[in-house]
Structure formats: C-alpha cells, structure tokens
Amino acid sequence: MYKLLDGKITGKNRAINWYLARFNWRKIVQKEAVLLGLACGMVLLISARHLMKLAKRIILLFARFILSPTIRFCSGFISWAWTASLTLENIRLW
C-alpha cells in the first residue's frame, strides 16, 4: 500500500498513475528533448569548427609541402621552355 500526498492510501498502480497524471510529462519530455537537441547541436557545431580548423591545417600543409614545389617546378619549366623557344627563335632569325 502507498500513501499519496493528500493522505489517501492506495495500491501501487494507482499511486503511479496519480503521480504521472500530476505532472504533464509530455511537456517535460518535450522540453528535455529540445534541450538535448540543442546540446547535441552545440557539440556538433564545436566539432565542426574543430574539423574545419583541422581541414584548413591539412590543406595548408598540403599546399606548403606538395603544391608549392610542384608549382615552382612547373613555373621553372615553363620559364625555361619560354626562354628556350625565344632563344631558338632568335637563332633562327640570325
């Protein structure tokens, strides 16, 4: 037997039903779901910021150590080819 707040003695199921009816659990659960959703959203946002920073670092490292020498090589090759073509054209003109 369980005693309710108003002093009535009742069975277990009736006490639980009264307790559930006393509070609007649907609204409480909805509020907790919204708060939980907001918390998860904040975590994902913070994670996304960290992932973006990490991606930026990886891109910069890629650009510094891989693209930069490749670009230097290509620009050097192009300038050498351009110089050679001008030189060959000058030789042909002579």
JSON list of N, CA and C in Angstrom, two decimals, residues 45-93:
[
{"chain": "A", "resi": 45, "resn": "LEU", "atom": "N", "xyz": [28.38, 21.63, -33.62]},
{"chain": "A", "resi": 45, "resn": "LEU", "atom": "CA", "xyz": [28.91, 22.89, -34.12]},
{"chain": "A", "resi": 45, "resn": "LEU", "atom": "C", "xyz": [30.36, 23.07, -33.70]},
{"chain": "A", "resi": 46, "resn": "ILE", "atom": "N", "xyz": [30.65, 22.80, -32.42]},
{"chain": "A", "resi": 46, "resn": "ILE", "atom": "CA", "xyz": [32.02, 22.91, -31.93]},
{"chain": "A", "resi": 46, "resn": "ILE", "atom": "C", "xyz": [32.91, 21.89, -32.66]},
{"chain": "A", "resi": 47, "resn": "SER", "atom": "N", "xyz": [32.40, 20.67, -32.83]},
{"chain": "A", "resi": 47, "resn": "SER", "atom": "CA", "xyz": [33.16, 19.65, -33.55]},
{"chain": "A", "resi": 47, "resn": "SER", "atom": "C", "xyz": [33.41, 20.09, -34.99]},
{"chain": "A", "resi": 48, "resn": "ALA", "atom": "N", "xyz": [32.40, 20.69, -35.61]},
{"chain": "A", "resi": 48, "resn": "ALA", "atom": "CA", "xyz": [32.56, 21.14, -37.00]},
{"chain": "A", "resi": 48, "resn": "ALA", "atom": "C", "xyz": [33.62, 22.23, -37.08]},
{"chain": "A", "resi": 49, "resn": "ARG", "atom": "N", "xyz": [33.64, 23.12, -36.09]},
{"chain": "A", "resi": 49, "resn": "ARG", "atom": "CA", "xyz": [34.67, 24.17, -36.09]},
{"chain": "A", "resi": 49, "resn": "ARG", "atom": "C", "xyz": [36.05, 23.55, -35.99]},
{"chain": "A", "resi": 50, "resn": "HIS", "atom": "N", "xyz": [36.20, 22.57, -35.08]},
{"chain": "A", "resi": 50, "resn": "HIS", "atom": "CA", "xyz": [37.50, 21.92, -34.93]},
{"chain": "A", "resi": 50, "resn": "HIS", "atom": "C", "xyz": [37.86, 21.15, -36.20]},
{"chain": "A", "resi": 51, "resn": "LEU", "atom": "N", "xyz": [36.87, 20.50, -36.82]},
{"chain": "A", "resi": 51, "resn": "LEU", "atom": "CA", "xyz": [37.15, 19.78, -38.06]},
{"chain": "A", "resi": 51, "resn": "LEU", "atom": "C", "xyz": [37.54, 20.75, -39.17]},
{"chain": "A", "resi": 52, "resn": "MET", "atom": "N", "xyz": [36.90, 21.92, -39.21]},
{"chain": "A", "resi": 52, "resn": "MET", "atom": "CA", "xyz": [37.26, 22.90, -40.23]},
{"chain": "A", "resi": 52, "resn": "MET", "atom": "C", "xyz": [38.68, 23.42, -40.02]},
{"chain": "A", "resi": 53, "resn": "LYS", "atom": "N", "xyz": [39.04, 23.65, -38.74]},
{"chain": "A", "resi": 53, "resn": "LYS", "atom": "CA", "xyz": [40.41, 24.09, -38.45]},
{"chain": "A", "resi": 53, "resn": "LYS", "atom": "C", "xyz": [41.41, 23.02, -38.85]},
{"chain": "A", "resi": 54, "resn": "LEU", "atom": "N", "xyz": [41.07, 21.76, -38.55]},
{"chain": "A", "resi": 54, "resn": "LEU", "atom": "CA", "xyz": [41.94, 20.65, -38.91]},
{"chain": "A", "resi": 54, "resn": "LEU", "atom": "C", "xyz": [42.07, 20.53, -40.43]},
{"chain": "A", "resi": 55, "resn": "ALA", "atom": "N", "xyz": [40.95, 20.67, -41.13]},
{"chain": "A", "resi": 55, "resn": "ALA", "atom": "CA", "xyz": [40.98, 20.61, -42.59]},
{"chain": "A", "resi": 55, "resn": "ALA", "atom": "C", "xyz": [41.81, 21.75, -43.16]},
{"chain": "A", "resi": 56, "resn": "LYS", "atom": "N", "xyz": [41.69, 22.93, -42.56]},
{"chain": "A", "resi": 56, "resn": "LYS", "atom": "CA", "xyz": [42.47, 24.07, -43.02]},
{"chain": "A", "resi": 56, "resn": "LYS", "atom": "C", "xyz": [43.96, 23.81, -42.83]},
{"chain": "A", "resi": 57, "resn": "ARG", "atom": "N", "xyz": [44.33, 23.24, -41.69]},
{"chain": "A", "resi": 57, "resn": "ARG", "atom": "CA", "xyz": [45.75, 22.91, -41.45]},
{"chain": "A", "resi": 57, "resn": "ARG", "atom": "C", "xyz": [46.24, 21.89, -42.46]},
{"chain": "A", "resi": 58, "resn": "ILE", "atom": "N", "xyz": [45.43, 20.87, -42.72]},
{"chain": "A", "resi": 58, "resn": "ILE", "atom": "CA", "xyz": [45.84, 19.83, -43.68]},
{"chain": "A", "resi": 58, "resn": "ILE", "atom": "C", "xyz": [46.01, 20.44, -45.07]},
{"chain": "A", "resi": 59, "resn": "ILE", "atom": "N", "xyz": [45.07, 21.31, -45.47]},
{"chain": "A", "resi": 59, "resn": "ILE", "atom": "CA", "xyz": [45.17, 21.95, -46.78]},
{"chain": "A", "resi": 59, "resn": "ILE", "atom": "C", "xyz": [46.42, 22.82, -46.86]},
{"chain": "A", "resi": 60, "resn": "LEU", "atom": "N", "xyz": [46.69, 23.57, -45.79]},
{"chain": "A", "resi": 60, "resn": "LEU", "atom": "CA", "xyz": [47.87, 24.42, -45.80]},
{"chain": "A", "resi": 60, "resn": "LEU", "atom": "C", "xyz": [49.16, 23.58, -45.85]},
{"chain": "A", "resi": 61, "resn": "LEU", "atom": "N", "xyz": [49.20, 22.49, -45.09]},
{"chain": "A", "resi": 61, "resn": "LEU", "atom": "CA", "xyz": [50.37, 21.61, -45.15]},
{"chain": "A", "resi": 61, "resn": "LEU", "atom": "C", "xyz": [50.52, 21.02, -46.54]},
{"chain": "A", "resi": 62, "resn": "PHE", "atom": "N", "xyz": [49.40, 20.60, -47.13]},
{"chain": "A", "resi": 62, "resn": "PHE", "atom": "CA", "xyz": [49.43, 20.05, -48.49]},
{"chain": "A", "resi": 62, "resn": "PHE", "atom": "C", "xyz": [49.96, 21.09, -49.46]},
{"chain": "A", "resi": 63, "resn": "ALA", "atom": "N", "xyz": [49.46, 22.32, -49.31]},
{"chain": "A", "resi": 63, "resn": "ALA", "atom": "CA", "xyz": [49.90, 23.38, -50.21]},
{"chain": "A", "resi": 63, "resn": "ALA", "atom": "C", "xyz": [51.37, 23.71, -50.00]},
{"chain": "A", "resi": 64, "resn": "ARG", "atom": "N", "xyz": [51.81, 23.69, -48.76]},
{"chain": "A", "resi": 64, "resn": "ARG", "atom": "CA", "xyz": [53.19, 24.07, -48.47]},
{"chain": "A", "resi": 64, "resn": "ARG", "atom": "C", "xyz": [54.19, 23.02, -48.94]},
{"chain": "A", "resi": 65, "resn": "PHE", "atom": "N", "xyz": [53.90, 21.75, -48.68]},
{"chain": "A", "resi": 65, "resn": "PHE", "atom": "CA", "xyz": [54.91, 20.72, -48.93]},
{"chain": "A", "resi": 65, "resn": "PHE", "atom": "C", "xyz": [54.74, 19.98, -50.24]},
{"chain": "A", "resi": 66, "resn": "ILE", "atom": "N", "xyz": [53.56, 20.02, -50.83]},
{"chain": "A", "resi": 66, "resn": "ILE", "atom": "CA", "xyz": [53.34, 19.27, -52.08]},
{"chain": "A", "resi": 66, "resn": "ILE", "atom": "C", "xyz": [53.10, 20.21, -53.25]},
{"chain": "A", "resi": 67, "resn": "LEU", "atom": "N", "xyz": [52.15, 21.13, -53.08]},
{"chain": "A", "resi": 67, "resn": "LEU", "atom": "CA", "xyz": [51.82, 22.01, -54.20]},
{"chain": "A", "resi": 67, "resn": "LEU", "atom": "C", "xyz": [52.91, 23.02, -54.47]},
{"chain": "A", "resi": 68, "resn": "SER", "atom": "N", "xyz": [53.51, 23.56, -53.43]},
{"chain": "A", "resi": 68, "resn": "SER", "atom": "CA", "xyz": [54.49, 24.61, -53.62]},
{"chain": "A", "resi": 68, "resn": "SER", "atom": "C", "xyz": [55.68, 24.15, -54.48]},
{"chain": "A", "resi": 69, "resn": "PRO", "atom": "N", "xyz": [56.33, 23.00, -54.17]},
{"chain": "A", "resi": 69, "resn": "PRO", "atom": "CA", "xyz": [57.42, 22.55, -55.05]},
{"chain": "A", "resi": 69, "resn": "PRO", "atom": "C", "xyz": [56.94, 22.22, -56.47]},
{"chain": "A", "resi": 70, "resn": "THR", "atom": "N", "xyz": [55.73, 21.68, -56.57]},
{"chain": "A", "resi": 70, "resn": "THR", "atom": "CA", "xyz": [55.19, 21.35, -57.89]},
{"chain": "A", "resi": 70, "resn": "THR", "atom": "C", "xyz": [54.98, 22.62, -58.70]},
{"chain": "A", "resi": 71, "resn": "ILE", "atom": "N", "xyz": [54.41, 23.64, -58.05]},
{"chain": "A", "resi": 71, "resn": "ILE", "atom": "CA", "xyz": [54.18, 24.91, -58.74]},
{"chain": "A", "resi": 71, "resn": "ILE", "atom": "C", "xyz": [55.51, 25.54, -59.12]},
{"chain": "A", "resi": 72, "resn": "ARG", "atom": "N", "xyz": [56.50, 25.47, -58.20]},
{"chain": "A", "resi": 72, "resn": "ARG", "atom": "CA", "xyz": [57.81, 26.02, -58.52]},
{"chain": "A", "resi": 72, "resn": "ARG", "atom": "C", "xyz": [58.43, 25.29, -59.72]},
{"chain": "A", "resi": 73, "resn": "PHE", "atom": "N", "xyz": [58.32, 23.96, -59.71]},
{"chain": "A", "resi": 73, "resn": "PHE", "atom": "CA", "xyz": [58.87, 23.18, -60.80]},
{"chain": "A", "resi": 73, "resn": "PHE", "atom": "C", "xyz": [58.19, 23.54, -62.12]},
{"chain": "A", "resi": 74, "resn": "CYS", "atom": "N", "xyz": [56.84, 23.61, -62.08]},
{"chain": "A", "resi": 74, "resn": "CYS", "atom": "CA", "xyz": [56.10, 23.93, -63.30]},
{"chain": "A", "resi": 74, "resn": "CYS", "atom": "C", "xyz": [56.42, 25.33, -63.80]},
{"chain": "A", "resi": 75, "resn": "SER", "atom": "N", "xyz": [56.47, 26.30, -62.88]},
{"chain": "A", "resi": 75, "resn": "SER", "atom": "CA", "xyz": [56.77, 27.66, -63.31]},
{"chain": "A", "resi": 75, "resn": "SER", "atom": "C", "xyz": [58.20, 27.75, -63.84]},
{"chain": "A", "resi": 76, "resn": "GLY", "atom": "N", "xyz": [59.14, 27.03, -63.20]},
{"chain": "A", "resi": 76, "resn": "GLY", "atom": "CA", "xyz": [60.52, 27.00, -63.69]},
{"chain": "A", "resi": 76, "resn": "GLY", "atom": "C", "xyz": [60.61, 26.36, -65.06]},
{"chain": "A", "resi": 77, "resn": "PHE", "atom": "N", "xyz": [59.88, 25.25, -65.22]},
{"chain": "A", "resi": 77, "resn": "PHE", "atom": "CA", "xyz": [59.88, 24.55, -66.51]},
{"chain": "A", "resi": 77, "resn": "PHE", "atom": "C", "xyz": [59.29, 25.43, -67.60]},
{"chain": "A", "resi": 78, "resn": "ILE", "atom": "N", "xyz": [58.18, 26.12, -67.26]},
{"chain": "A", "resi": 78, "resn": "ILE", "atom": "CA", "xyz": [57.54, 27.00, -68.25]},
{"chain": "A", "resi": 78, "resn": "ILE", "atom": "C", "xyz": [58.47, 28.14, -68.62]},
{"chain": "A", "resi": 79, "resn": "SER", "atom": "N", "xyz": [59.11, 28.74, -67.61]},
{"chain": "A", "resi": 79, "resn": "SER", "atom": "CA", "xyz": [60.02, 29.85, -67.93]},
{"chain": "A", "resi": 79, "resn": "SER", "atom": "C", "xyz": [61.22, 29.35, -68.74]},
{"chain": "A", "resi": 80, "resn": "TRP", "atom": "N", "xyz": [61.71, 28.14, -68.42]},
{"chain": "A", "resi": 80, "resn": "TRP", "atom": "CA", "xyz": [62.82, 27.58, -69.19]},
{"chain": "A", "resi": 80, "resn": "TRP", "atom": "C", "xyz": [62.41, 27.31, -70.63]},
{"chain": "A", "resi": 81, "resn": "ALA", "atom": "N", "xyz": [61.21, 26.74, -70.80]},
{"chain": "A", "resi": 81, "resn": "ALA", "atom": "CA", "xyz": [60.71, 26.45, -72.15]},
{"chain": "A", "resi": 81, "resn": "ALA", "atom": "C", "xyz": [60.50, 27.74, -72.93]},
{"chain": "A", "resi": 82, "resn": "TRP", "atom": "N", "xyz": [59.98, 28.75, -72.26]},
{"chain": "A", "resi": 82, "resn": "TRP", "atom": "CA", "xyz": [59.74, 30.03, -72.93]},
{"chain": "A", "resi": 82, "resn": "TRP", "atom": "C", "xyz": [61.07, 30.66, -73.35]},
{"chain": "A", "resi": 83, "resn": "THR", "atom": "N", "xyz": [62.05, 30.61, -72.44]},
{"chain": "A", "resi": 83, "resn": "THR", "atom": "CA", "xyz": [63.37, 31.15, -72.75]},
{"chain": "A", "resi": 83, "resn": "THR", "atom": "C", "xyz": [64.00, 30.36, -73.90]},
{"chain": "A", "resi": 84, "resn": "ALA", "atom": "N", "xyz": [63.86, 29.03, -73.87]},
{"chain": "A", "resi": 84, "resn": "ALA", "atom": "CA", "xyz": [64.43, 28.21, -74.93]},
{"chain": "A", "resi": 84, "resn": "ALA", "atom": "C", "xyz": [63.76, 28.50, -76.26]},
{"chain": "A", "resi": 85, "resn": "SER", "atom": "N", "xyz": [62.45, 28.68, -76.24]},
{"chain": "A", "resi": 85, "resn": "SER", "atom": "CA", "xyz": [61.77, 28.96, -77.50]},
{"chain": "A", "resi": 85, "resn": "SER", "atom": "C", "xyz": [62.19, 30.32, -78.05]},
{"chain": "A", "resi": 86, "resn": "LEU", "atom": "N", "xyz": [62.36, 31.30, -77.16]},
{"chain": "A", "resi": 86, "resn": "LEU", "atom": "CA", "xyz": [62.83, 32.60, -77.62]},
{"chain": "A", "resi": 86, "resn": "LEU", "atom": "C", "xyz": [64.24, 32.50, -78.17]},
{"chain": "A", "resi": 87, "resn": "THR", "atom": "N", "xyz": [65.07, 31.70, -77.48]},
{"chain": "A", "resi": 87, "resn": "THR", "atom": "CA", "xyz": [66.44, 31.53, -77.93]},
{"chain": "A", "resi": 87, "resn": "THR", "atom": "C", "xyz": [66.47, 30.86, -79.29]},
{"chain": "A", "resi": 88, "resn": "LEU", "atom": "N", "xyz": [65.68, 29.81, -79.48]},
{"chain": "A", "resi": 88, "resn": "LEU", "atom": "CA", "xyz": [65.63, 29.13, -80.78]},
{"chain": "A", "resi": 88, "resn": "LEU", "atom": "C", "xyz": [65.11, 30.05, -81.87]},
{"chain": "A", "resi": 89, "resn": "GLU", "atom": "N", "xyz": [64.13, 30.88, -81.51]},
{"chain": "A", "resi": 89, "resn": "GLU", "atom": "CA", "xyz": [63.60, 31.82, -82.50]},
{"chain": "A", "resi": 89, "resn": "GLU", "atom": "C", "xyz": [64.65, 32.85, -82.88]},
{"chain": "A", "resi": 90, "resn": "ASN", "atom": "N", "xyz": [65.43, 33.31, -81.87]},
{"chain": "A", "resi": 90, "resn": "ASN", "atom": "CA", "xyz": [66.49, 34.28, -82.15]},
{"chain": "A", "resi": 90, "resn": "ASN", "atom": "C", "xyz": [67.58, 33.65, -83.02]},
{"chain": "A", "resi": 91, "resn": "ILE", "atom": "N", "xyz": [67.90, 32.36, -82.73]},
{"chain": "A", "resi": 91, "resn": "ILE", "atom": "CA", "xyz": [68.91, 31.68, -83.54]},
{"chain": "A", "resi": 91, "resn": "ILE", "atom": "C", "xyz": [68.42, 31.54, -84.98]},
{"chain": "A", "resi": 92, "resn": "ARG", "atom": "N", "xyz": [67.17, 31.23, -85.15]},
{"chain": "A", "resi": 92, "resn": "ARG", "atom": "CA", "xyz": [66.62, 31.06, -86.49]},
{"chain": "A", "resi": 92, "resn": "ARG", "atom": "C", "xyz": [66.62, 32.39, -87.25]},
{"chain": "A", "resi": 93, "resn": "LEU", "atom": "N", "xyz": [66.37, 33.51, -86.51]},
{"chain": "A", "resi": 93, "resn": "LEU", "atom": "CA", "xyz": [66.37, 34.81, -87.16]},
{"chain": "A", "resi": 93, "resn": "LEU", "atom": "C", "xyz": [67.76, 35.23, -87.61]}
]
